[in-house]
Amino acid sequence: MSQRLCLIEDDPIMGESLQDRFTLEGFEVDWCPTAAEGERHLRRGGYAAVISDIRLPDRGGDALYLDLKGEGLLLPPFIFITGFGAIETAVRLLKEGASDFVTKPFDLDELVEKVRALAERHTPEAGDDAEAVLGIAPAMRRLESRLLRLARAGAGVLITGESGVGKEHAARYLHEAAAPGQPFVAVNCGALTETLLEAELFGHEKGAFTGADRARRGVFEQAQGGTLFLDEIGDMSPAMQVRLLRAIQERQVTRVGGETPIPVDIRLVSATHRDLRTMVEAGTFREDLYYRVNTVQVRIPPLRERPEDILWFAGRFLAEACAEQGREDLQALSNAAREALLGHDWPGNLRELRHAIERAVILSEGPQVGPADLLDDGAAAEAVEAEGHGLSDYLRRCERAHIVQALEANAGHMARTAESLGISRKNLWEKMKKLGLSAS
């Protein structure tokens, strides 16, 4: 499998030349003519190395690197292309963790060897933050590993967590690991009346009720061979619980108004923000159905319990929203905006965070998102007012998140973690003690 290389270069002649040469050398090259496009590619991840010019039309390559690094992303090795006048900038980038730089005009053979050596030492793995799907917090990395194990088992899975934490996202991750290419069908059990939910789940025959002018397959049939995701299963009525239990036990459904049972072969994944165990004790949720859907239960923690994920998801949502809105001029979150994000409780979790970022992309008038773009006026004013005296707390949180990510990437190995951070092992121990961290 060829290694992927991200090339960020605005000069069409140099960009094409480098792309052609590295393609001949066996690399898969993504050439990005702007920093904004480079950022979108880097957030998707999977690169063995990055070659970036420092001078770019929309944003400096150095600013791109430092901003992504400041968010806590574990980046692939960076090699910068610089003119003679920007050598001081390149040296500063080396101190910040960049791998190397070359000065124009440079020896192309020498650059190829530098990139090859770095790429061989850095093989992107599933553990890299750039490859994370559900988040970079330790709890979410453990959840990803658990879902991968469950994908091989085929057991019924119940996903619990507050509204907006990403339960459907986790269900899709499980599905893609278990049955890629097969259908994934989701239905919100709390959003439909009992009659509509019955027809949605099991389908109906023509003439089964007023308005049924044709036969329709239900979601059980639509998900044949794949995954059926029942969101908010705790909102289902007792009568519907009986029909669902029968369909799960018999692995067949009968359409509304029909008589012929239809066999179904699906993986069932359910989700709820309710406490089903308490509902069973109260008699509002069937105990036999509870055990059917709850072979294995996984909990997604709320965003406030995993602050490492806030800026990581914010960066991804920002890149997506900018692409959808055509805002190539919008480059990053300001420091005050990051402080506001980290200081907010996010009761609506990822759904609220995505909405805030989408709102900010619409309202922002400058090259950076400010706190007033993200939050209401009162919260934004507090963030701006606290920016000065809250800087130490902000830096402490950033440092903690960065060390946690490095420990995760190095499986808790202290020597390797210290080396990747560019500090001594003793210094790492001191920082971890101060921040309340352990290698585990």
CSV table of C-alpha atoms in Angstrom, one decimal:
chain,number,residue,atom,x,y,z
A,1,MET,CA,0.0,0.0,0.0
A,2,SER,CA,1.4,3.4,-1.0
A,3,GLN,CA,2.1,6.0,1.6
A,4,ARG,CA,0.0,9.2,1.5
A,5,LEU,CA,1.7,12.6,1.3
A,6,CYS,CA,0.1,16.0,1.8
A,7,LEU,CA,1.6,18.7,-0.4
A,8,ILE,CA,0.6,22.3,0.4
A,9,GLU,CA,2.1,24.5,-2.3
A,10,ASP,CA,0.5,27.4,-4.2
A,11,ASP,CA,3.0,27.7,-7.0
A,12,PRO,CA,1.5,25.6,-9.9
A,13,ILE,CA,4.9,24.8,-11.5
A,14,MET,CA,6.6,23.7,-8.2
A,15,GLY,CA,3.4,21.9,-7.0
A,16,GLU,CA,3.0,19.9,-10.2
A,17,SER,CA,6.7,19.1,-10.3
A,18,LEU,CA,6.7,17.8,-6.7
A,19,GLN,CA,3.5,15.9,-7.2
A,20,ASP,CA,4.9,14.1,-10.3
A,21,ARG,CA,8.2,13.2,-8.6
A,22,PHE,CA,6.7,11.9,-5.4
A,23,THR,CA,4.1,9.9,-7.4
A,24,LEU,CA,6.9,8.3,-9.3
A,25,GLU,CA,8.6,7.5,-6.0
A,26,GLY,CA,5.5,5.5,-5.0
A,27,PHE,CA,3.7,8.0,-2.8
A,28,GLU,CA,0.0,8.9,-3.1
A,29,VAL,CA,0.0,12.7,-3.2
A,30,ASP,CA,-2.8,15.1,-2.3
A,31,TRP,CA,-1.8,18.5,-3.7
A,32,CYS,CA,-3.4,21.5,-1.9
A,33,PRO,CA,-2.9,25.0,-3.4
A,34,THR,CA,-4.1,26.8,-0.3
A,35,ALA,CA,-3.8,26.5,3.5
A,36,ALA,CA,-7.5,26.1,3.9
A,37,GLU,CA,-7.6,23.1,1.5
A,38,GLY,CA,-4.5,21.7,3.3
A,39,GLU,CA,-6.3,22.0,6.6
A,40,ARG,CA,-9.3,20.1,5.4
A,41,HIS,CA,-7.1,17.2,4.1
A,42,LEU,CA,-5.0,17.1,7.3
A,43,ARG,CA,-8.1,16.9,9.5
A,44,ARG,CA,-9.2,13.8,7.6
A,45,GLY,CA,-5.8,12.3,8.4
A,46,GLY,CA,-3.9,9.3,7.3
A,47,TYR,CA,-0.8,11.0,6.0
A,48,ALA,CA,2.7,9.7,6.4
A,49,ALA,CA,4.3,13.2,6.0
A,50,VAL,CA,3.5,16.8,5.0
A,51,ILE,CA,5.4,19.1,2.7
A,52,SER,CA,4.2,22.7,3.1
A,53,ASP,CA,5.4,26.1,1.8
A,54,ILE,CA,5.5,28.8,4.5
A,55,ARG,CA,4.3,31.5,2.2
A,56,LEU,CA,0.7,30.7,1.0
A,57,PRO,CA,-1.9,33.1,-0.4
A,58,ASP,CA,-4.6,32.7,2.3
A,59,ARG,CA,-2.6,31.8,5.4
A,60,GLY,CA,1.0,31.0,6.3
A,61,GLY,CA,2.0,27.4,6.4
A,62,ASP,CA,3.6,28.1,9.8
A,63,ALA,CA,0.2,29.5,11.1
A,64,LEU,CA,-1.6,26.4,9.8
A,65,TYR,CA,0.9,24.1,11.6
A,66,LEU,CA,0.9,26.0,14.9
A,67,ASP,CA,-2.9,26.3,15.0
A,68,LEU,CA,-3.5,22.6,14.4
A,69,LYS,CA,-0.8,21.7,16.9
A,70,GLY,CA,-2.4,24.1,19.4
A,71,GLU,CA,-5.7,22.2,19.1
A,72,GLY,CA,-3.9,19.1,20.3
A,73,LEU,CA,-3.9,17.1,17.0
A,74,LEU,CA,-1.0,14.7,16.7
A,75,LEU,CA,0.3,15.7,13.3
A,76,PRO,CA,2.4,13.7,10.8
A,77,PRO,CA,6.0,14.9,10.2
A,78,PHE,CA,6.1,18.4,8.6
A,79,ILE,CA,8.8,19.6,6.2
A,80,PHE,CA,8.6,23.3,5.4
A,81,ILE,CA,9.8,24.9,2.1
A,82,THR,CA,11.1,28.4,2.8
A,83,GLY,CA,12.9,31.2,1.1
A,84,PHE,CA,16.2,32.5,2.5
A,85,GLY,CA,14.4,35.4,4.2
A,86,ALA,CA,12.2,33.1,6.3
A,87,ILE,CA,14.9,30.8,7.8
A,88,GLU,CA,14.3,32.3,11.3
A,89,THR,CA,10.6,31.2,11.0
A,90,ALA,CA,11.7,27.7,9.9
A,91,VAL,CA,14.0,27.4,12.9
A,92,ARG,CA,11.3,28.5,15.2
A,93,LEU,CA,9.0,25.8,13.7
A,94,LEU,CA,11.7,23.2,14.4
A,95,LYS,CA,11.6,24.2,18.0
A,96,GLU,CA,7.8,23.8,17.9
A,97,GLY,CA,8.1,20.2,16.7
A,98,ALA,CA,8.4,20.5,12.9
A,99,SER,CA,10.6,17.8,11.4
A,100,ASP,CA,12.8,19.7,8.9
A,101,PHE,CA,12.9,22.5,6.4
A,102,VAL,CA,14.5,23.1,3.0
A,103,THR,CA,15.5,26.4,1.5
A,104,LYS,CA,14.8,27.4,-2.1
A,105,PRO,CA,16.3,26.4,-4.4
A,106,PHE,CA,16.6,22.9,-3.0
A,107,ASP,CA,17.9,19.5,-4.2
A,108,LEU,CA,14.8,17.5,-5.1
A,109,ASP,CA,16.6,14.1,-4.6
A,110,GLU,CA,17.6,15.3,-1.1
A,111,LEU,CA,14.0,16.3,-0.3
A,112,VAL,CA,12.8,12.8,-1.5
A,113,GLU,CA,15.2,11.1,0.9
A,114,LYS,CA,14.1,13.3,3.8
A,115,VAL,CA,10.5,12.6,3.2
A,116,ARG,CA,11.0,8.9,2.7
A,117,ALA,CA,13.0,8.6,6.0
A,118,LEU,CA,10.3,10.5,7.9
A,119,ALA,CA,7.5,8.5,6.3
A,120,GLU,CA,9.1,5.2,7.2
A,121,ARG,CA,9.3,6.2,10.8
A,122,HIS,CA,5.8,7.4,10.9
A,123,THR,CA,3.2,4.9,9.6
A,124,PRO,CA,-0.3,6.3,10.3
A,125,GLU,CA,-2.2,3.9,12.5
A,126,ALA,CA,-5.7,3.7,13.9
A,127,GLY,CA,-4.4,5.2,17.1
A,128,ASP,CA,-3.4,8.5,15.6
A,129,ASP,CA,-5.6,11.4,16.5
A,130,ALA,CA,-6.1,12.3,12.8
A,131,GLU,CA,-7.6,8.8,12.4
A,132,ALA,CA,-9.9,9.0,15.4
A,133,VAL,CA,-13.6,8.9,14.6
A,134,LEU,CA,-15.5,9.3,17.9
A,135,GLY,CA,-13.1,11.6,19.7
A,136,ILE,CA,-9.5,11.8,21.1
A,137,ALA,CA,-10.4,11.6,24.8
A,138,PRO,CA,-9.1,8.4,26.4
A,139,ALA,CA,-12.7,7.3,27.1
A,140,MET,CA,-13.7,7.7,23.5
A,141,ARG,CA,-10.6,5.8,22.2
A,142,ARG,CA,-11.5,3.0,24.5
A,143,LEU,CA,-15.0,3.1,23.2
A,144,GLU,CA,-13.8,2.8,19.6
A,145,SER,CA,-11.8,-0.3,20.5
A,146,ARG,CA,-14.7,-1.8,22.3
A,147,LEU,CA,-17.1,-1.2,19.4
A,148,LEU,CA,-14.5,-2.8,17.0
A,149,ARG,CA,-14.6,-5.9,19.2
A,150,LEU,CA,-18.4,-5.9,19.3
A,151,ALA,CA,-18.5,-5.6,15.5
A,152,ARG,CA,-17.0,-9.1,15.3
A,153,ALA,CA,-19.5,-10.6,17.8
A,154,GLY,CA,-22.9,-9.7,16.2
A,155,ALA,CA,-24.6,-9.2,19.6
A,156,GLY,CA,-27.3,-6.7,20.3
A,157,VAL,CA,-25.8,-3.4,21.5
A,158,LEU,CA,-27.5,-0.7,23.6
A,159,ILE,CA,-25.9,2.7,23.4
A,160,THR,CA,-26.7,5.1,26.3
A,161,GLY,CA,-25.9,8.7,26.9
A,162,GLU,CA,-27.3,12.2,27.0
A,163,SER,CA,-29.1,13.7,24.1
A,164,GLY,CA,-26.6,15.0,21.5
A,165,VAL,CA,-23.5,13.0,22.5
A,166,GLY,CA,-23.3,11.1,19.2
A,167,LYS,CA,-25.1,7.8,19.8
A,168,GLU,CA,-26.1,7.5,16.1
A,169,HIS,CA,-22.5,8.3,15.1
A,170,ALA,CA,-21.2,5.5,17.3
A,171,ALA,CA,-23.8,3.1,15.8
A,172,ARG,CA,-22.6,4.0,12.3
A,173,TYR,CA,-19.0,3.4,13.4
A,174,LEU,CA,-20.0,-0.1,14.7
A,175,HIS,CA,-21.9,-0.8,11.5
A,176,GLU,CA,-19.1,0.2,9.2
A,177,ALA,CA,-16.7,-2.1,11.1
A,178,ALA,CA,-19.2,-5.0,11.0
A,179,ALA,CA,-21.0,-4.8,7.6
A,180,PRO,CA,-19.3,-2.2,5.3
A,181,GLY,CA,-21.3,-1.7,2.1
A,182,GLN,CA,-24.5,-3.0,3.7
A,183,PRO,CA,-27.5,-0.8,4.5
A,184,PHE,CA,-27.6,1.2,7.7
A,185,VAL,CA,-31.2,2.3,8.6
A,186,ALA,CA,-32.0,4.6,11.5
A,187,VAL,CA,-35.4,5.5,13.0
A,188,ASN,CA,-36.2,7.7,16.0
A,189,CYS,CA,-38.8,5.9,18.0
A,190,GLY,CA,-39.7,9.0,20.1
A,191,ALA,CA,-40.5,11.1,17.0
A,192,LEU,CA,-43.4,9.1,15.7
A,193,THR,CA,-46.9,8.2,17.0
A,194,GLU,CA,-47.6,4.6,17.7
A,195,THR,CA,-49.5,4.0,14.5
A,196,LEU,CA,-46.8,5.7,12.3
A,197,LEU,CA,-44.0,3.9,14.2
A,198,GLU,CA,-45.7,0.5,13.6
A,199,ALA,CA,-45.9,1.2,9.8
A,200,GLU,CA,-42.3,2.6,9.8
A,201,LEU,CA,-40.9,-0.5,11.5
A,202,PHE,CA,-42.8,-3.3,9.8
A,203,GLY,CA,-44.1,-1.7,6.6
A,204,HIS,CA,-47.6,-1.9,5.3
A,205,GLU,CA,-49.6,-3.4,2.4
A,206,LYS,CA,-51.7,-1.4,0.0
A,207,GLY,CA,-55.0,-0.4,1.5
A,208,ALA,CA,-53.9,-1.2,5.0
A,209,PHE,CA,-55.1,2.2,6.2
A,210,THR,CA,-56.3,5.5,4.8
A,211,GLY,CA,-53.6,6.9,2.5
A,212,ALA,CA,-51.8,3.6,2.0
A,213,ASP,CA,-52.1,3.7,-1.8
A,214,ARG,CA,-49.2,1.3,-2.3
A,215,ALA,CA,-47.3,-1.3,-0.4
A,216,ARG,CA,-44.2,-0.2,1.5
A,217,ARG,CA,-41.3,-2.0,3.1
A,218,GLY,CA,-40.6,-1.2,6.8
A,219,VAL,CA,-37.1,-0.4,8.2
A,220,PHE,CA,-36.6,-4.1,9.2
A,221,GLU,CA,-36.8,-5.1,5.6
A,222,GLN,CA,-34.8,-2.0,4.4
A,223,ALA,CA,-32.0,-3.0,6.7
A,224,GLN,CA,-31.8,-6.6,5.4
A,225,GLY,CA,-28.2,-7.8,5.8
A,226,GLY,CA,-27.1,-4.6,7.6
A,227,THR,CA,-27.9,-2.7,10.7
A,228,LEU,CA,-31.1,-1.3,12.1
A,229,PHE,CA,-30.6,1.5,14.6
A,230,LEU,CA,-33.5,2.2,16.9
A,231,ASP,CA,-32.9,5.6,18.6
A,232,GLU,CA,-34.8,6.5,21.8
A,233,ILE,CA,-36.1,3.0,22.2
A,234,GLY,CA,-37.1,4.0,25.7
A,235,ASP,CA,-39.9,6.2,24.3
A,236,MET,CA,-41.7,3.2,22.7
A,237,SER,CA,-45.2,2.4,23.9
A,238,PRO,CA,-45.9,-0.9,25.7
A,239,ALA,CA,-47.9,-2.2,22.7
A,240,MET,CA,-45.0,-1.5,20.3
A,241,GLN,CA,-42.6,-3.1,22.7
A,242,VAL,CA,-44.6,-6.4,22.4
A,243,ARG,CA,-44.5,-6.3,18.6
A,244,LEU,CA,-40.8,-5.4,18.5
A,245,LEU,CA,-39.9,-8.2,20.9
A,246,ARG,CA,-41.8,-10.7,18.7
A,247,ALA,CA,-39.9,-9.5,15.6
A,248,ILE,CA,-36.6,-9.8,17.3
A,249,GLN,CA,-37.3,-13.3,18.7
A,250,GLU,CA,-38.8,-14.8,15.5
A,251,ARG,CA,-36.5,-12.8,13.2
A,252,GLN,CA,-39.4,-12.1,10.9
A,253,VAL,CA,-42.0,-9.3,10.5
A,254,THR,CA,-45.5,-9.0,9.2
A,255,ARG,CA,-46.5,-5.9,7.4
A,256,VAL,CA,-49.5,-3.9,8.7
A,257,GLY,CA,-52.5,-5.2,6.8
A,258,GLY,CA,-50.5,-8.3,5.7
A,259,GLU,CA,-50.6,-11.9,6.6
A,260,THR,CA,-47.4,-13.4,5.3
A,261,PRO,CA,-44.3,-13.3,7.6
A,262,ILE,CA,-41.2,-11.9,6.0
A,263,PRO,CA,-37.8,-13.2,7.3
A,264,VAL,CA,-35.3,-10.6,8.3
A,265,ASP,CA,-31.5,-10.8,9.0
A,266,ILE,CA,-30.3,-7.7,10.7
A,267,ARG,CA,-28.0,-6.5,13.4
A,268,LEU,CA,-30.0,-4.5,16.0
A,269,VAL,CA,-28.4,-1.5,17.7
A,270,SER,CA,-30.6,0.5,20.1
A,271,ALA,CA,-30.0,3.8,21.9
A,272,THR,CA,-31.7,5.8,24.7
A,273,HIS,CA,-31.0,8.7,27.0
A,274,ARG,CA,-33.3,7.1,29.6
A,275,ASP,CA,-32.4,4.6,32.3
A,276,LEU,CA,-34.1,1.4,31.0
A,277,ARG,CA,-33.2,-0.5,34.2
A,278,THR,CA,-35.3,1.9,36.2
A,279,MET,CA,-38.1,1.8,33.7
A,280,VAL,CA,-38.1,-2.0,33.9
A,281,GLU,CA,-38.5,-1.7,37.7
A,282,ALA,CA,-41.3,0.8,37.3
A,283,GLY,CA,-43.1,-1.5,34.8
A,284,THR,CA,-42.9,1.0,31.8
A,285,PHE,CA,-40.4,-1.1,29.8
A,286,ARG,CA,-40.6,-4.8,29.3
A,287,GLU,CA,-37.9,-6.8,31.1
A,288,ASP,CA,-37.7,-9.5,28.3
A,289,LEU,CA,-37.2,-6.8,25.7
A,290,TYR,CA,-34.6,-5.1,27.9
A,291,TYR,CA,-32.5,-8.2,27.9
A,292,ARG,CA,-32.9,-8.7,24.2
A,293,VAL,CA,-31.7,-5.2,23.2
A,294,ASN,CA,-29.1,-5.0,26.0
A,295,THR,CA,-26.8,-8.0,25.4
A,296,VAL,CA,-23.9,-5.4,25.6
A,297,GLN,CA,-24.3,-1.8,26.8
A,298,VAL,CA,-21.9,1.0,26.0
A,299,ARG,CA,-22.1,4.5,27.5
A,300,ILE,CA,-21.0,7.6,25.7
A,301,PRO,CA,-19.9,10.2,28.2
A,302,PRO,CA,-21.2,13.8,27.9
A,303,LEU,CA,-18.8,16.4,26.3
A,304,ARG,CA,-18.2,18.1,29.7
A,305,GLU,CA,-16.5,14.9,30.9
A,306,ARG,CA,-14.1,14.8,28.0
A,307,PRO,CA,-12.8,18.3,27.4
A,308,GLU,CA,-10.0,17.0,25.1
A,309,ASP,CA,-12.7,16.5,22.5
A,310,ILE,CA,-14.1,20.0,22.5
A,311,LEU,CA,-11.5,21.7,20.4
A,312,TRP,CA,-10.9,18.6,18.3
A,313,PHE,CA,-14.6,18.4,17.2
A,314,ALA,CA,-14.8,22.2,16.9
A,315,GLY,CA,-11.9,22.1,14.4
A,316,ARG,CA,-13.6,19.4,12.4
A,317,PHE,CA,-17.0,21.1,12.5
A,318,LEU,CA,-15.4,24.4,11.4
A,319,ALA,CA,-13.7,22.8,8.4
A,320,GLU,CA,-17.0,21.2,7.4
A,321,ALA,CA,-19.1,24.3,7.8
A,322,CYS,CA,-16.6,26.5,6.0
A,323,ALA,CA,-16.7,24.1,3.0
A,324,GLU,CA,-20.5,24.0,3.0
A,325,GLN,CA,-20.7,27.9,3.3
A,326,GLY,CA,-17.8,28.6,0.9
A,327,ARG,CA,-15.9,30.5,3.6
A,328,GLU,CA,-12.3,29.9,2.5
A,329,ASP,CA,-11.4,33.2,4.1
A,330,LEU,CA,-12.3,31.9,7.5
A,331,GLN,CA,-9.2,30.2,8.8
A,332,ALA,CA,-9.3,29.4,12.5
A,333,LEU,CA,-10.7,29.9,16.0
A,334,SER,CA,-9.3,32.8,17.9
A,335,ASN,CA,-7.7,32.2,21.3
A,336,ALA,CA,-10.7,33.9,23.0
A,337,ALA,CA,-13.0,31.6,21.1
A,338,ARG,CA,-11.1,28.5,22.2
A,339,GLU,CA,-11.3,29.7,25.8
A,340,ALA,CA,-15.0,30.2,25.4
A,341,LEU,CA,-15.5,26.7,24.0
A,342,LEU,CA,-13.5,25.2,26.8
A,343,GLY,CA,-15.3,27.1,29.5
A,344,HIS,CA,-18.8,26.2,28.3
A,345,ASP,CA,-20.7,23.2,29.8
A,346,TRP,CA,-22.3,22.1,26.5
A,347,PRO,CA,-25.6,20.7,27.9
A,348,GLY,CA,-26.5,19.9,24.3
A,349,ASN,CA,-23.2,18.1,23.8
A,350,LEU,CA,-22.0,17.6,20.2
A,351,ARG,CA,-25.3,18.7,18.7
A,352,GLU,CA,-25.0,22.1,20.5
A,353,LEU,CA,-21.3,22.4,19.6
A,354,ARG,CA,-22.0,21.8,15.9
A,355,HIS,CA,-24.8,24.4,15.9
A,356,ALA,CA,-22.5,26.9,17.6
A,357,ILE,CA,-19.8,26.4,15.0
A,358,GLU,CA,-22.3,26.6,12.1
A,359,ARG,CA,-23.7,29.8,13.5
A,360,ALA,CA,-20.2,31.3,13.9
A,361,VAL,CA,-19.3,30.6,10.3
A,362,ILE,CA,-22.4,32.5,9.2
A,363,LEU,CA,-21.9,35.4,11.5
A,364,SER,CA,-18.1,35.8,11.5
A,365,GLU,CA,-16.8,38.7,9.4
A,366,GLY,CA,-13.0,38.3,9.9
A,367,PRO,CA,-10.5,35.6,9.2
A,368,GLN,CA,-10.9,34.1,12.7
A,369,VAL,CA,-14.0,33.0,14.7
A,370,GLY,CA,-14.5,35.1,17.9
A,371,PRO,CA,-16.4,34.3,21.1
A,372,ALA,CA,-19.3,36.6,20.1
A,373,ASP,CA,-19.8,34.5,17.0
A,374,LEU,CA,-20.1,31.3,18.9
A,375,LEU,CA,-22.2,32.2,22.0
A,376,ASP,CA,-24.9,34.6,23.1
A,377,ASP,CA,-23.9,38.1,24.1
A,378,GLY,CA,-23.7,37.4,27.8
A,379,ALA,CA,-21.5,34.3,27.5
A,380,ALA,CA,-19.4,36.0,24.9
A,381,ALA,CA,-18.8,39.0,27.1
A,382,GLU,CA,-17.7,36.7,29.9
A,383,ALA,CA,-15.3,34.9,27.7
A,384,VAL,CA,-13.7,38.2,26.4
A,385,GLU,CA,-13.5,39.6,30.0
A,386,ALA,CA,-12.0,36.4,31.3
A,387,GLU,CA,-9.5,36.1,28.4
A,388,GLY,CA,-6.8,38.0,30.3
A,389,HIS,CA,-6.9,36.4,33.8
A,390,GLY,CA,-8.0,33.1,32.4
A,391,LEU,CA,-5.1,32.5,30.2
A,392,SER,CA,-3.1,30.4,32.6
A,393,ASP,CA,-6.1,28.1,33.1
A,394,TYR,CA,-6.5,27.9,29.3
A,395,LEU,CA,-2.9,27.0,28.8
A,396,ARG,CA,-3.0,24.4,31.6
A,397,ARG,CA,-6.0,22.7,29.9
A,398,CYS,CA,-4.2,22.7,26.5
A,399,GLU,CA,-1.0,21.3,28.0
A,400,ARG,CA,-3.0,18.6,29.8
A,401,ALA,CA,-4.9,17.6,26.7
A,402,HIS,CA,-1.6,17.5,24.6
A,403,ILE,CA,0.1,15.3,27.1
A,404,VAL,CA,-2.9,12.9,27.3
A,405,GLN,CA,-2.8,12.6,23.6
A,406,ALA,CA,0.9,11.9,23.5
A,407,LEU,CA,0.5,9.2,26.2
A,408,GLU,CA,-2.3,7.6,24.3
A,409,ALA,CA,-0.3,7.6,21.1
A,410,ASN,CA,2.7,6.0,22.9
A,411,ALA,CA,0.6,3.5,24.9
A,412,GLY,CA,1.7,5.1,28.2
A,413,HIS,CA,5.4,4.5,27.5
A,414,MET,CA,7.1,7.3,29.4
A,415,ALA,CA,10.4,7.5,27.5
A,416,ARG,CA,8.7,7.5,24.1
A,417,THR,CA,6.1,10.0,25.2
A,418,ALA,CA,8.8,12.4,26.6
A,419,GLU,CA,10.8,12.1,23.4
A,420,SER,CA,7.7,12.9,21.2
A,421,LEU,CA,7.1,15.9,23.4
A,422,GLY,CA,10.7,17.1,23.2
A,423,ILE,CA,11.2,17.1,27.0
A,424,SER,CA,13.0,15.0,29.5
A,425,ARG,CA,11.4,12.0,31.3
A,426,LYS,CA,11.8,13.8,34.6
A,427,ASN,CA,10.1,16.9,33.2
A,428,LEU,CA,7.3,14.8,31.9
A,429,TRP,CA,6.8,13.2,35.3
A,430,GLU,CA,6.7,16.6,37.0
A,431,LYS,CA,4.2,17.9,34.5
A,432,MET,CA,2.0,14.8,34.9
A,433,LYS,CA,2.1,15.1,38.7
A,434,LYS,CA,1.1,18.8,38.5
A,435,LEU,CA,-1.7,18.0,36.1
A,436,GLY,CA,-3.0,15.0,38.0
A,437,LEU,CA,-2.2,12.5,35.2
A,438,SER,CA,-1.0,8.9,35.3
A,439,ALA,CA,0.5,6.8,32.5
A,440,SER,CA,-2.5,4.5,32.6
